[in-house]
CSV table of C-alpha atoms in Angstrom, one decimal:
chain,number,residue,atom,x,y,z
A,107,UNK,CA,35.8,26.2,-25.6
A,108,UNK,CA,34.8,22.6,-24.9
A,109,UNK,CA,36.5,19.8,-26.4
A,110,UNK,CA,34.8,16.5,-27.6
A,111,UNK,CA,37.1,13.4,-27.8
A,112,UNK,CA,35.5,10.1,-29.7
A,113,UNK,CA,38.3,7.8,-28.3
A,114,UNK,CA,40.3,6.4,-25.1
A,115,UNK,CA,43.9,7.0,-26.8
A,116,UNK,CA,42.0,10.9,-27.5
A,117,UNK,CA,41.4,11.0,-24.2
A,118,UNK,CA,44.6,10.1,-22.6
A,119,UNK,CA,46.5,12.8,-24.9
A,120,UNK,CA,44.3,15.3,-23.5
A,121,UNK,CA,44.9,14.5,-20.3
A,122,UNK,CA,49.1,14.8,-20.4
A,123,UNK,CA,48.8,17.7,-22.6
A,124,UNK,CA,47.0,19.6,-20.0
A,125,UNK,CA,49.3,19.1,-17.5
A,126,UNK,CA,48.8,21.0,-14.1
A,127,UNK,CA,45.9,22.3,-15.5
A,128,UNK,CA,42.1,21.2,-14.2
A,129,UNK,CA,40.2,19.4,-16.6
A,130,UNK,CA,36.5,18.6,-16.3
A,131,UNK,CA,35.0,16.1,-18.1
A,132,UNK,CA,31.9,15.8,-19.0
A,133,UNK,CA,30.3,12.7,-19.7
A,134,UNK,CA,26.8,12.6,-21.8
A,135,UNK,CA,24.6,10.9,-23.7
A,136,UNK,CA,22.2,12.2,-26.5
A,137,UNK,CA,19.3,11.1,-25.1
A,138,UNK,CA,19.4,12.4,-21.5
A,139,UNK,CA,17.5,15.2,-20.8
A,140,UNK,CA,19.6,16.1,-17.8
A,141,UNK,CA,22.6,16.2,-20.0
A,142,UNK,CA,20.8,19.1,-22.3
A,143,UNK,CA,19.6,20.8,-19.1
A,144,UNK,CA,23.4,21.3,-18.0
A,145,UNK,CA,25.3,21.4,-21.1
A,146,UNK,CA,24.7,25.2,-21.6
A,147,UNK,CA,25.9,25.7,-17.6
A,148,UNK,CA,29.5,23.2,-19.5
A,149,UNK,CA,29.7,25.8,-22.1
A,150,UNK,CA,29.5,29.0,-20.2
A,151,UNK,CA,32.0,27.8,-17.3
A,152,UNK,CA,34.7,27.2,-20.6
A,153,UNK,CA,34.4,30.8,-21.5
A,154,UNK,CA,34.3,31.6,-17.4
A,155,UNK,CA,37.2,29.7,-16.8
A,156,UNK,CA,39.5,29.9,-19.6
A,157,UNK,CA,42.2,28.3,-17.5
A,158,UNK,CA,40.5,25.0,-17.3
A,159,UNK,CA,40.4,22.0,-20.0
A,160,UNK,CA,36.4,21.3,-20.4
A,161,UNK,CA,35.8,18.1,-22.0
A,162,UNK,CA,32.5,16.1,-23.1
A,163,UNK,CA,32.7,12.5,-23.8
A,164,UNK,CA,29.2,10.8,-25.5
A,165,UNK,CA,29.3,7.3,-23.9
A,166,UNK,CA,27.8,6.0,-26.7
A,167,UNK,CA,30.1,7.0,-29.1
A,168,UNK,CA,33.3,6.8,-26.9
A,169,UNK,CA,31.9,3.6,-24.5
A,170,UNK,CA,35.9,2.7,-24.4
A,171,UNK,CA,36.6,6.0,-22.7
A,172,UNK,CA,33.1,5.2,-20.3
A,173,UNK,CA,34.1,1.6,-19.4
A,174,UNK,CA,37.5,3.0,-18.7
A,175,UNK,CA,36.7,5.3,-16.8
A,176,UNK,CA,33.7,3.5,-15.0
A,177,UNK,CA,30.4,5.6,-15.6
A,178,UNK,CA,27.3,3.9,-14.9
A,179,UNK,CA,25.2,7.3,-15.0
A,180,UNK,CA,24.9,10.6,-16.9
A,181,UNK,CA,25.7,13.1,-16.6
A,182,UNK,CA,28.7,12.0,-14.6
A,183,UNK,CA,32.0,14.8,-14.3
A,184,UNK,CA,35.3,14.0,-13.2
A,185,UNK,CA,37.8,16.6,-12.2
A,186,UNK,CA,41.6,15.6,-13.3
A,187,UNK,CA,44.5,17.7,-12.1
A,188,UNK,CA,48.4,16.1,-13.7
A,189,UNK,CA,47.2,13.2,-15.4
A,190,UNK,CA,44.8,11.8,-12.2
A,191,UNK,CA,41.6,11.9,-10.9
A,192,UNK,CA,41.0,14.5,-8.1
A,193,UNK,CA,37.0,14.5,-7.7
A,194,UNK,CA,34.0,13.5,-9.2
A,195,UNK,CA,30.2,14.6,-9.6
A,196,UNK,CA,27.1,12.5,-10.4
A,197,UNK,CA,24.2,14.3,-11.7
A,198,UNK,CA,23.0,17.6,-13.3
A,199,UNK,CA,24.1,20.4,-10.5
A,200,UNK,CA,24.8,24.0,-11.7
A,201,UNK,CA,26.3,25.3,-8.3
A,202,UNK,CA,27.9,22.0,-7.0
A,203,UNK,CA,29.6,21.7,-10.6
A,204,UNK,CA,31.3,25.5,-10.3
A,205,UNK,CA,31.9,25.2,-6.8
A,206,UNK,CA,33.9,22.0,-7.4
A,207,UNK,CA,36.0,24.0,-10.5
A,208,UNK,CA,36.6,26.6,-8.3
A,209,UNK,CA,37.6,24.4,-5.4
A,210,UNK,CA,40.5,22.1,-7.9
A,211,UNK,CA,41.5,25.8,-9.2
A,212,UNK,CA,44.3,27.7,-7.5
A,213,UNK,CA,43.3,31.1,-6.6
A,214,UNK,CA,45.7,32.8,-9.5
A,215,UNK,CA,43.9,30.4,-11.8
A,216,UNK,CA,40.2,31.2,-11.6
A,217,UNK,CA,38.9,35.0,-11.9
A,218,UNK,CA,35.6,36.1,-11.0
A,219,UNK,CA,32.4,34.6,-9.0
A,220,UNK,CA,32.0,33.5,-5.6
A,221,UNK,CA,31.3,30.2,-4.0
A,222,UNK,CA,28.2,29.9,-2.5
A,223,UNK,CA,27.7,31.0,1.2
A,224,UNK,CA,30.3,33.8,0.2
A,225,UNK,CA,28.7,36.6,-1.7
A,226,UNK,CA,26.2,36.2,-4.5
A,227,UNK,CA,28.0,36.0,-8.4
A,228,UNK,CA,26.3,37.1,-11.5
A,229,UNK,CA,26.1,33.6,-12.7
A,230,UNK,CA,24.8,31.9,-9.2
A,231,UNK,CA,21.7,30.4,-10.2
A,232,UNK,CA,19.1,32.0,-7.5
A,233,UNK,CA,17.1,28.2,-6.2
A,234,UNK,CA,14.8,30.6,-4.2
A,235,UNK,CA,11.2,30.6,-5.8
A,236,UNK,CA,9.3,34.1,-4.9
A,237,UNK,CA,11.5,35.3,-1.6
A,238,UNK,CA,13.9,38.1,-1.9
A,239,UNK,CA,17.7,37.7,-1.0
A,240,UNK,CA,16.5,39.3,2.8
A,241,UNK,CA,13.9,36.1,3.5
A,242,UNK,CA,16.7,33.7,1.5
A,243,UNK,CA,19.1,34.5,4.7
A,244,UNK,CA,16.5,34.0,6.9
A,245,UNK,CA,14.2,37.2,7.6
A,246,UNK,CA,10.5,36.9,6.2
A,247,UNK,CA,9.1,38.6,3.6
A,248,UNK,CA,6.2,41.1,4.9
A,249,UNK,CA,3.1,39.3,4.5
A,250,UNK,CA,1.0,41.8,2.2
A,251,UNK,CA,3.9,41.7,-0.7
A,252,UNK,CA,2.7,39.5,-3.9
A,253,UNK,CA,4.5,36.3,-4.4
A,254,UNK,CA,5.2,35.9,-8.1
A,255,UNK,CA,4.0,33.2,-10.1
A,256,UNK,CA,6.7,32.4,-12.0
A,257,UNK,CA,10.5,32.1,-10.9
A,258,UNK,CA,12.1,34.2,-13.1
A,259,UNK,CA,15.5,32.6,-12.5
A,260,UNK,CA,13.9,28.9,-13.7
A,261,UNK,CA,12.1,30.7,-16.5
A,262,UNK,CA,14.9,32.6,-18.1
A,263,UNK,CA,17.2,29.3,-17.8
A,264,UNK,CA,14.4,27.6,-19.8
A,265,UNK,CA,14.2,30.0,-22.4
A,266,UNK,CA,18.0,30.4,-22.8
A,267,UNK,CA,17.7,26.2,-24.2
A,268,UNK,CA,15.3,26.9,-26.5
A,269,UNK,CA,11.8,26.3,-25.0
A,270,UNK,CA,8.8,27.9,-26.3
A,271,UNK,CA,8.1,30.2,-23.1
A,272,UNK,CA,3.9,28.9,-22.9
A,273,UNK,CA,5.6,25.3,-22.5
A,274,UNK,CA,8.2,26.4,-20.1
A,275,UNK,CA,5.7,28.4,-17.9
A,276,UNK,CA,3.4,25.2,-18.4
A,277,UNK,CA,6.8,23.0,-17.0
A,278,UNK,CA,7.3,24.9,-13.9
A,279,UNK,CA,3.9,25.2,-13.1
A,280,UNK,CA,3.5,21.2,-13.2
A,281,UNK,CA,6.5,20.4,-11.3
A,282,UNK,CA,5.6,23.2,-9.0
A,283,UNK,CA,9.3,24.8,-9.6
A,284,UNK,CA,10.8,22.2,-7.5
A,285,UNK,CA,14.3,22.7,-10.2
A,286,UNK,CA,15.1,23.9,-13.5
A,287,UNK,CA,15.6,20.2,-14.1
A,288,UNK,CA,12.9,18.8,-13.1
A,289,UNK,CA,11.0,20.9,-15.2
A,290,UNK,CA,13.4,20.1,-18.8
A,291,UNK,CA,12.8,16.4,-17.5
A,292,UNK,CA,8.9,17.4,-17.3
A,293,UNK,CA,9.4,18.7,-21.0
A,294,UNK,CA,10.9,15.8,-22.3
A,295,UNK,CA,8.5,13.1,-21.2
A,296,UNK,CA,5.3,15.3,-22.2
A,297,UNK,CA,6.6,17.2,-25.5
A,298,UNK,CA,4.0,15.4,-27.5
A,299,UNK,CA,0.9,15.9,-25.6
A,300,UNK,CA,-2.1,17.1,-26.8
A,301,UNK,CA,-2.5,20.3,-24.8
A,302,UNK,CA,0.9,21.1,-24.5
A,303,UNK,CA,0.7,24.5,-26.3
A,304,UNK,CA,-2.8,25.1,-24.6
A,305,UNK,CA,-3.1,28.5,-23.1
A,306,UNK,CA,-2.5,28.7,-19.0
A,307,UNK,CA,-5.0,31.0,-18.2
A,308,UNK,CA,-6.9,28.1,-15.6
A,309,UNK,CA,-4.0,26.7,-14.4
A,310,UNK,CA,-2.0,30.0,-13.5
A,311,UNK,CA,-5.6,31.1,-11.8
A,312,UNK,CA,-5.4,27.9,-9.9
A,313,UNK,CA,-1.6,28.5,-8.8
A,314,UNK,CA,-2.5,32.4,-8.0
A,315,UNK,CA,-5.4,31.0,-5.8
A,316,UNK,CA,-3.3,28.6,-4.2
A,317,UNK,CA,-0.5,31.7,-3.5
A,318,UNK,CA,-3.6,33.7,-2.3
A,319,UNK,CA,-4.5,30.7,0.1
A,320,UNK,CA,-1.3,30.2,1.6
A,321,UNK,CA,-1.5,33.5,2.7
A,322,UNK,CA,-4.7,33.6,4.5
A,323,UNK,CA,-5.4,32.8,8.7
A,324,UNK,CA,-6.4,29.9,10.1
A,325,UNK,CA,-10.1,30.9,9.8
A,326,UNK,CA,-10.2,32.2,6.7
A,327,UNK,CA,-8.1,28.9,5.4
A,328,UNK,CA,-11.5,26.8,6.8
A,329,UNK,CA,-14.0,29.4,5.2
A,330,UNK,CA,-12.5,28.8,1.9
A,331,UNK,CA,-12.4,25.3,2.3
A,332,UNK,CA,-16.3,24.7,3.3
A,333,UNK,CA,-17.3,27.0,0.4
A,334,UNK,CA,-15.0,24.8,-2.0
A,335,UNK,CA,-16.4,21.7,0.0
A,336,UNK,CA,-20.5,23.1,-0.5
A,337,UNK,CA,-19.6,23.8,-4.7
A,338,UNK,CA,-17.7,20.4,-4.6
A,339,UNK,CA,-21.1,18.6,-2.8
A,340,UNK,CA,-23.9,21.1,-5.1
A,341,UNK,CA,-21.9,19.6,-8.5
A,342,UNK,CA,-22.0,16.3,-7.4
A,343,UNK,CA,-25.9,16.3,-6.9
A,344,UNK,CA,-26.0,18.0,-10.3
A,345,UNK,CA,-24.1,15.5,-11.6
A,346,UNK,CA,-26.4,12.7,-9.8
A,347,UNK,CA,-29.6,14.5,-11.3
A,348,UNK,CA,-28.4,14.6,-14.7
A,349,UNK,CA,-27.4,10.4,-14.5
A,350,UNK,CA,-30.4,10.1,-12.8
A,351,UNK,CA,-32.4,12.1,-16.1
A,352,UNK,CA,-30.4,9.9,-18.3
A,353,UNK,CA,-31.1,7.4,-16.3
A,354,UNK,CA,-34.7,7.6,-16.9
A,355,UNK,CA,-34.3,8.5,-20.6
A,356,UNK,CA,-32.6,5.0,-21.1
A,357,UNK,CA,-35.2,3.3,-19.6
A,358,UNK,CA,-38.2,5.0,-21.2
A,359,UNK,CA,-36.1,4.3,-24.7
A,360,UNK,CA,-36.0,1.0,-24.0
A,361,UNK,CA,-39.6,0.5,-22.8
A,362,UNK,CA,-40.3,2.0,-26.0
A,363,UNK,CA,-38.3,-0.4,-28.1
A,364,UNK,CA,-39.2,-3.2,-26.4
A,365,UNK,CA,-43.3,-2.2,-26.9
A,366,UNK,CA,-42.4,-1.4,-30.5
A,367,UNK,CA,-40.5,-5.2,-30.8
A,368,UNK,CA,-43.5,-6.8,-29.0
A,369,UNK,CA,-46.0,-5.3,-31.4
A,370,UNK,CA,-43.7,-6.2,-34.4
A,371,UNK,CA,-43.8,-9.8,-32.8
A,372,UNK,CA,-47.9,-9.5,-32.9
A,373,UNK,CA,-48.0,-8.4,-36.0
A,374,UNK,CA,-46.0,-10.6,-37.4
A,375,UNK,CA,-48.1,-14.0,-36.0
A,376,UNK,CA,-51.0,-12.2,-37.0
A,377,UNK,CA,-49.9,-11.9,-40.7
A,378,UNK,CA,-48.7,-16.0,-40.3
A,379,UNK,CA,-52.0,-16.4,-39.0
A,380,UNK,CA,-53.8,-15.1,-42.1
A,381,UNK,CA,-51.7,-16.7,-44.4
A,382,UNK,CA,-52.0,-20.1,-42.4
A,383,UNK,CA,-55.9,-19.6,-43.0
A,384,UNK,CA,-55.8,-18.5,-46.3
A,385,UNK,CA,-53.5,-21.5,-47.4
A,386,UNK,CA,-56.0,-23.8,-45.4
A,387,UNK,CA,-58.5,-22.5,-47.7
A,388,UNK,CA,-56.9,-23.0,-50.5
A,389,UNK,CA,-56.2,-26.5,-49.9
A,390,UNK,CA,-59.7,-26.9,-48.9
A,391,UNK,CA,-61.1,-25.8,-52.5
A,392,UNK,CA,-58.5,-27.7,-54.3
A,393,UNK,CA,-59.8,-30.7,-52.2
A,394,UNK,CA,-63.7,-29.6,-53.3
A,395,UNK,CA,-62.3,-29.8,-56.8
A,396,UNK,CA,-60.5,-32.8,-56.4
A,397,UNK,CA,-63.8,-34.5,-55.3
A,398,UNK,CA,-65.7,-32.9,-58.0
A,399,UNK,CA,-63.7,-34.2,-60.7
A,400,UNK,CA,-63.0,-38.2,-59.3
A,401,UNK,CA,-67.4,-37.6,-59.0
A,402,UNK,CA,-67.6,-36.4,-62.3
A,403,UNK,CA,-64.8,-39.3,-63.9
A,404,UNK,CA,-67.1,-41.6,-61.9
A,405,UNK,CA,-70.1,-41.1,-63.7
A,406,UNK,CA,-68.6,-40.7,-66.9
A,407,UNK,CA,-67.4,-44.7,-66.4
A,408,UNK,CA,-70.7,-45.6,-64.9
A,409,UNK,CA,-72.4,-44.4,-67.7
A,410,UNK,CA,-70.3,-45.6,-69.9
A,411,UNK,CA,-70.6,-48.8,-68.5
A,412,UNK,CA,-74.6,-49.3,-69.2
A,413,UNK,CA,-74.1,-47.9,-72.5
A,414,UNK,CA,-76.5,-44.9,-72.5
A,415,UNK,CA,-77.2,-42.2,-70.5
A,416,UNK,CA,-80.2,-41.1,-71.6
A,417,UNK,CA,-81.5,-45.0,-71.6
A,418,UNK,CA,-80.4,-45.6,-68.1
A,419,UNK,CA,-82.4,-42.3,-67.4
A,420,UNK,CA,-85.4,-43.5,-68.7
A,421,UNK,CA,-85.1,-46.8,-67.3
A,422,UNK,CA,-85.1,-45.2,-63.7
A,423,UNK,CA,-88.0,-43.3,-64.4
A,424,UNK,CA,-90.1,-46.5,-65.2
A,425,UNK,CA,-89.7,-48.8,-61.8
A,426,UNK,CA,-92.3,-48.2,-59.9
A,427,UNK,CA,-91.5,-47.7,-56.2
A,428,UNK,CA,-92.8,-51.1,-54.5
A,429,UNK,CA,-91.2,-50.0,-51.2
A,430,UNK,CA,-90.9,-47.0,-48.6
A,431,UNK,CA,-88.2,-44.6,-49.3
A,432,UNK,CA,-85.5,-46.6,-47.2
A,433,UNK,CA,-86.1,-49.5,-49.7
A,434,UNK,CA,-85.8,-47.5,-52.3
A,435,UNK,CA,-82.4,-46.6,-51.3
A,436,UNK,CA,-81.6,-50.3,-50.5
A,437,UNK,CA,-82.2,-51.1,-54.0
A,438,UNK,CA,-81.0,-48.2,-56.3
A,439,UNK,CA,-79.4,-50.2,-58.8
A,440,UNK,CA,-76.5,-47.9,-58.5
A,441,UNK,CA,-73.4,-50.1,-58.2
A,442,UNK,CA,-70.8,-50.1,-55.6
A,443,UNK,CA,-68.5,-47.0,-54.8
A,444,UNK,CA,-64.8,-46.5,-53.6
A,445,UNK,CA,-63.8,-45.1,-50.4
A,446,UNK,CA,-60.6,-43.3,-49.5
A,447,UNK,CA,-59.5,-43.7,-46.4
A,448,UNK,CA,-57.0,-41.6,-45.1
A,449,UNK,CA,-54.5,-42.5,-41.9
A,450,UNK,CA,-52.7,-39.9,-39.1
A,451,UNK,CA,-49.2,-41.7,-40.9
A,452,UNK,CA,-50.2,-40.1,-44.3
A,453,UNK,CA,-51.1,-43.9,-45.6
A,454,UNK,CA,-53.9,-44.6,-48.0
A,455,UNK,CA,-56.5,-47.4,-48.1
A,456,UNK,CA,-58.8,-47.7,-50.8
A,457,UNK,CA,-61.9,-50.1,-51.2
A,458,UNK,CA,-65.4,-51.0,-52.5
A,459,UNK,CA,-68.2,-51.1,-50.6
A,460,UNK,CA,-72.3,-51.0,-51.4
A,461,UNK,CA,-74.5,-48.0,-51.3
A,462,UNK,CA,-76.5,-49.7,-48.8
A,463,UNK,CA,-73.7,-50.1,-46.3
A,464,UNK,CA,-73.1,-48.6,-43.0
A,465,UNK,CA,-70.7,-46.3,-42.2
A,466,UNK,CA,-69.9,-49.5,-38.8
A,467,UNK,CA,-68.9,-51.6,-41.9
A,468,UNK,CA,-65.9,-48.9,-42.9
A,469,UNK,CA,-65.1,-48.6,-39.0
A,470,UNK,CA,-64.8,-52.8,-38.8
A,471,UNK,CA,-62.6,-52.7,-42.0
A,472,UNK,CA,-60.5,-50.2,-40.7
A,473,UNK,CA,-60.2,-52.2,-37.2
A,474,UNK,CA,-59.2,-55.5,-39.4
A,475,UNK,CA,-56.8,-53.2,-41.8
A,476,UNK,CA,-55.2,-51.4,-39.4
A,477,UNK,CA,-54.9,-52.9,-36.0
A,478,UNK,CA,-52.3,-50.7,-35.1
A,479,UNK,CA,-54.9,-48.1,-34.3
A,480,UNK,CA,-57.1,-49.6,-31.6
A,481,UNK,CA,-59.4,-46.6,-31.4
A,482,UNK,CA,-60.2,-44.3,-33.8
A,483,UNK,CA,-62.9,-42.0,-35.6
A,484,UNK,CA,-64.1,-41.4,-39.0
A,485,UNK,CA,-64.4,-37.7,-40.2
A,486,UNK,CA,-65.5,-36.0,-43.6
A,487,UNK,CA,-63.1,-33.2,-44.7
A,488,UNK,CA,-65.9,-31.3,-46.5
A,489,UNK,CA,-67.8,-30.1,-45.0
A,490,UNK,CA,-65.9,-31.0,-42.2
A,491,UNK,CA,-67.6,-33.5,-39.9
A,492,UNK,CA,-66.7,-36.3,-37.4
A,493,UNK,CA,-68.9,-39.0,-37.3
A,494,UNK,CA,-70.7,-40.5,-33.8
A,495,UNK,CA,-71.1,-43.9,-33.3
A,496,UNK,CA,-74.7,-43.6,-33.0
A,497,UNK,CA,-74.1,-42.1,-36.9
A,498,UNK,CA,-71.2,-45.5,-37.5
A,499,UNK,CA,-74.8,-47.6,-37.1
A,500,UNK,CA,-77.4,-45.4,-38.9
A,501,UNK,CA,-75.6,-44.0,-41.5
A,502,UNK,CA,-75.2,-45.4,-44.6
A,503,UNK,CA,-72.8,-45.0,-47.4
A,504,UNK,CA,-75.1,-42.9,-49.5
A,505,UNK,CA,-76.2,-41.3,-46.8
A,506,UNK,CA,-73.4,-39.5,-46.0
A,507,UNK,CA,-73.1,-39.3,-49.9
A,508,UNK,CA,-69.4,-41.1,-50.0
A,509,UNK,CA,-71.0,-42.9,-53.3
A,510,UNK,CA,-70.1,-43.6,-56.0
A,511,UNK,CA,-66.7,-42.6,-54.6
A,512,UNK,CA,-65.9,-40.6,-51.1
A,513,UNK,CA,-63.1,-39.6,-48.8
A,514,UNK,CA,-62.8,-40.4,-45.1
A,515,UNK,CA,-60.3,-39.6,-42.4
A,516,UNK,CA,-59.3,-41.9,-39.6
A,517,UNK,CA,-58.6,-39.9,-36.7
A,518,UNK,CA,-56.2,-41.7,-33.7
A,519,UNK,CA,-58.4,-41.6,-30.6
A,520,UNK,CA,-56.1,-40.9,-27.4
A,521,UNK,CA,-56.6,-44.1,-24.5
């Protein structure tokens, strides 16, 4: 039976009451995984050796009892024979832990087993993965026998703490059976991966080829390794043709897109285009309109102004042409008519001016308006037409029928 104490004073009275006895202490903590890995060797040496005091201290919950008695590590066991300290052992070691028990035991205390070296006791864990006792003492095992894949020894241990046997197998496997430790330490830091519980079937083929290797000549050893060198080179140009497919995939993806963004693009100008037009023309019959109604208001006051239409109709008819054609023009008694003009800064200028009038006229009342713009042109907007000077000095108002009241545009000429 194995005693826990939780105290120093505990501790002490354990050691005087047992006297001449051996007592082995063992100190642990809860969350070392060598500490589980041994503490089932702790529990069978108590019932082994009934003649010994076993003791387990958790630093943790005794840290007086660790401070006093100086552990830095666990598992850590000291051996105390009449109150003092005879030995001690750092670490979790099956066999060096009995040998030392049955080393501080006299020979009429302990019963049963054999220290290492000397014969071979039931409970002398076997650290000899796949050799029988004969190769274990030094004679080699005949070539053609099977080595196992599992040590049986390191399996069973395993098992006997609990372990589910596909995660043992999986632990020695791993740690390539180096120690039953190793393996429980293994365990520990990888209980909550993923593929844990995963069946072995590839990784037992792999250590059953790598037994079946080790077992080969010299030339047989560098047949296997150029075929495993030509399927290592053939899956890497596999590999390198399918990146290179993908490759090409990628790019003919994004050629596509960037055709099918391109053409968006177009279209989309196009369909600014068309409205752009479409609004010009707009404008442009608003403007008619525009021009139309100011025309139409004009005659309405003109008329209005001699009194009667139908009079002033009559009155026409009656003179008789005394002159050519361009008289005739000269002297239409129709009055004088307003002209827009219209400047590249979005100003207005408005004034009067006589049928008869050249269009050179306008352009020297612009020049005196607006010195600002040294040279410039005058344009109709409808139908749209820019003026020559030859036209500035033939041209006249009625002419380019701007009376009784017309719209130009002065256009900045670059120097």
């Amino acid at each position: 039976m194995v005693r826990q104490v939780a105290n120093l004073s505990e501790f002490d009275r354990v050691l005087k009451e047992a006297g001449s006895k051996l007592v082995v202490v063992d100190f642990f903590a809860q969350w070392c995984g060598p500490c589980h890995f041994v503490a089932p060797f702790i529990d069978n040496f108590a019932t082994k050796y009934p003649q010994a005091v076993f003791v387990k201290v958790d630093v943790d919950q005794a840290s007086d009892v660790a401070s006093s008695c100086g552990i830095s590590a666990m598992p850590t066991f000291h051996f105390y024979k009449d109150n003092k300290k005879v030995d001690e052992l750092v670490g979790a070691d099956p066999n060096t832990l009995e040998n030392l028990i049955k080393k501080h035991m006299s020979n009429k205390e302990w019963t049963g087993g054999y220290v290492l070296g000397h014969g071979e006791s039931s409970n002398t864990i076997n650290w000899n993965m796949g050799r029988t006792q004969q190769a274990a003492n030094g004679e080699e095992s005949s070539s053609h026998l099977s080595k196992p894949l599992y040590n049986e020894e390191h399996l069973n241990q395993l098992l006997e703490m609990g372990f589910p046997e596909i995660r043992a197998k999986r632990a020695l496997l791993r740690t390539k059976h180096e120690s039953v430790e190793i393996a429980m330490n293994w365990l520990f830091e990888h209980m909550e991966d993923p593929d844990i519980d995963n069946p072995l079937d590839e990784e037992e083929a792999a250590m059953k080829e790598s037994l079946k290797v080790s077992s080969l000549s010299e030339e047989e050893k560098r047949a296997r390794a150029q075929e495993a060198l030509e399927r290592v080179r053939k899956k890497r140009q596999e590999e390198e043709k399918r990146a290179e497919i993908e490759k090409e995939k990628s790019r003919m993806k994004s050629g596509k897109e960037l055709a099918e963004a391109k053409a968006a693009l177009e279209e989309q100008k196009r369909k600014a285009q068309v409205e752009k037009l479409q609004k010009e023309k707009i404008e442009a019959k608003k403007e008619r309109e525009r021009l139309r109604e100011l025309l139409r208001q004009d005659r309405q006051e003109r008329l209005a102004r001699t009194g009667n239409a139908s009079t002033s109709h009559s009155e026409t008819q009656n003179i008789k042409p005394a002159m050519n054609s361009g008289a005739s023009q000269s002297t239409n008694p129709q009055g004088p008519g307003v002209v827009q003009l219209r400047f590249p800064d979005g100003s207005k200028l408005e004034s009067e001016f006589e049928p008869h009038m050249k269009l050179r006229e306008i352009a020297q009342f612009v020049a005196k308006n607006r010195p600002d713009i040294p040279r410039f042109s005058l344009a109709q907007t409808y139908p749209r037409k820019v003026f020559t000077e030859a036209e500035l000095d033939s041209l006249s108002l009625q002419d380019a029928q701007l009376i009784p009241r017309g719209l130009l545009l002065v256009n900045r000429k670059s120097s």
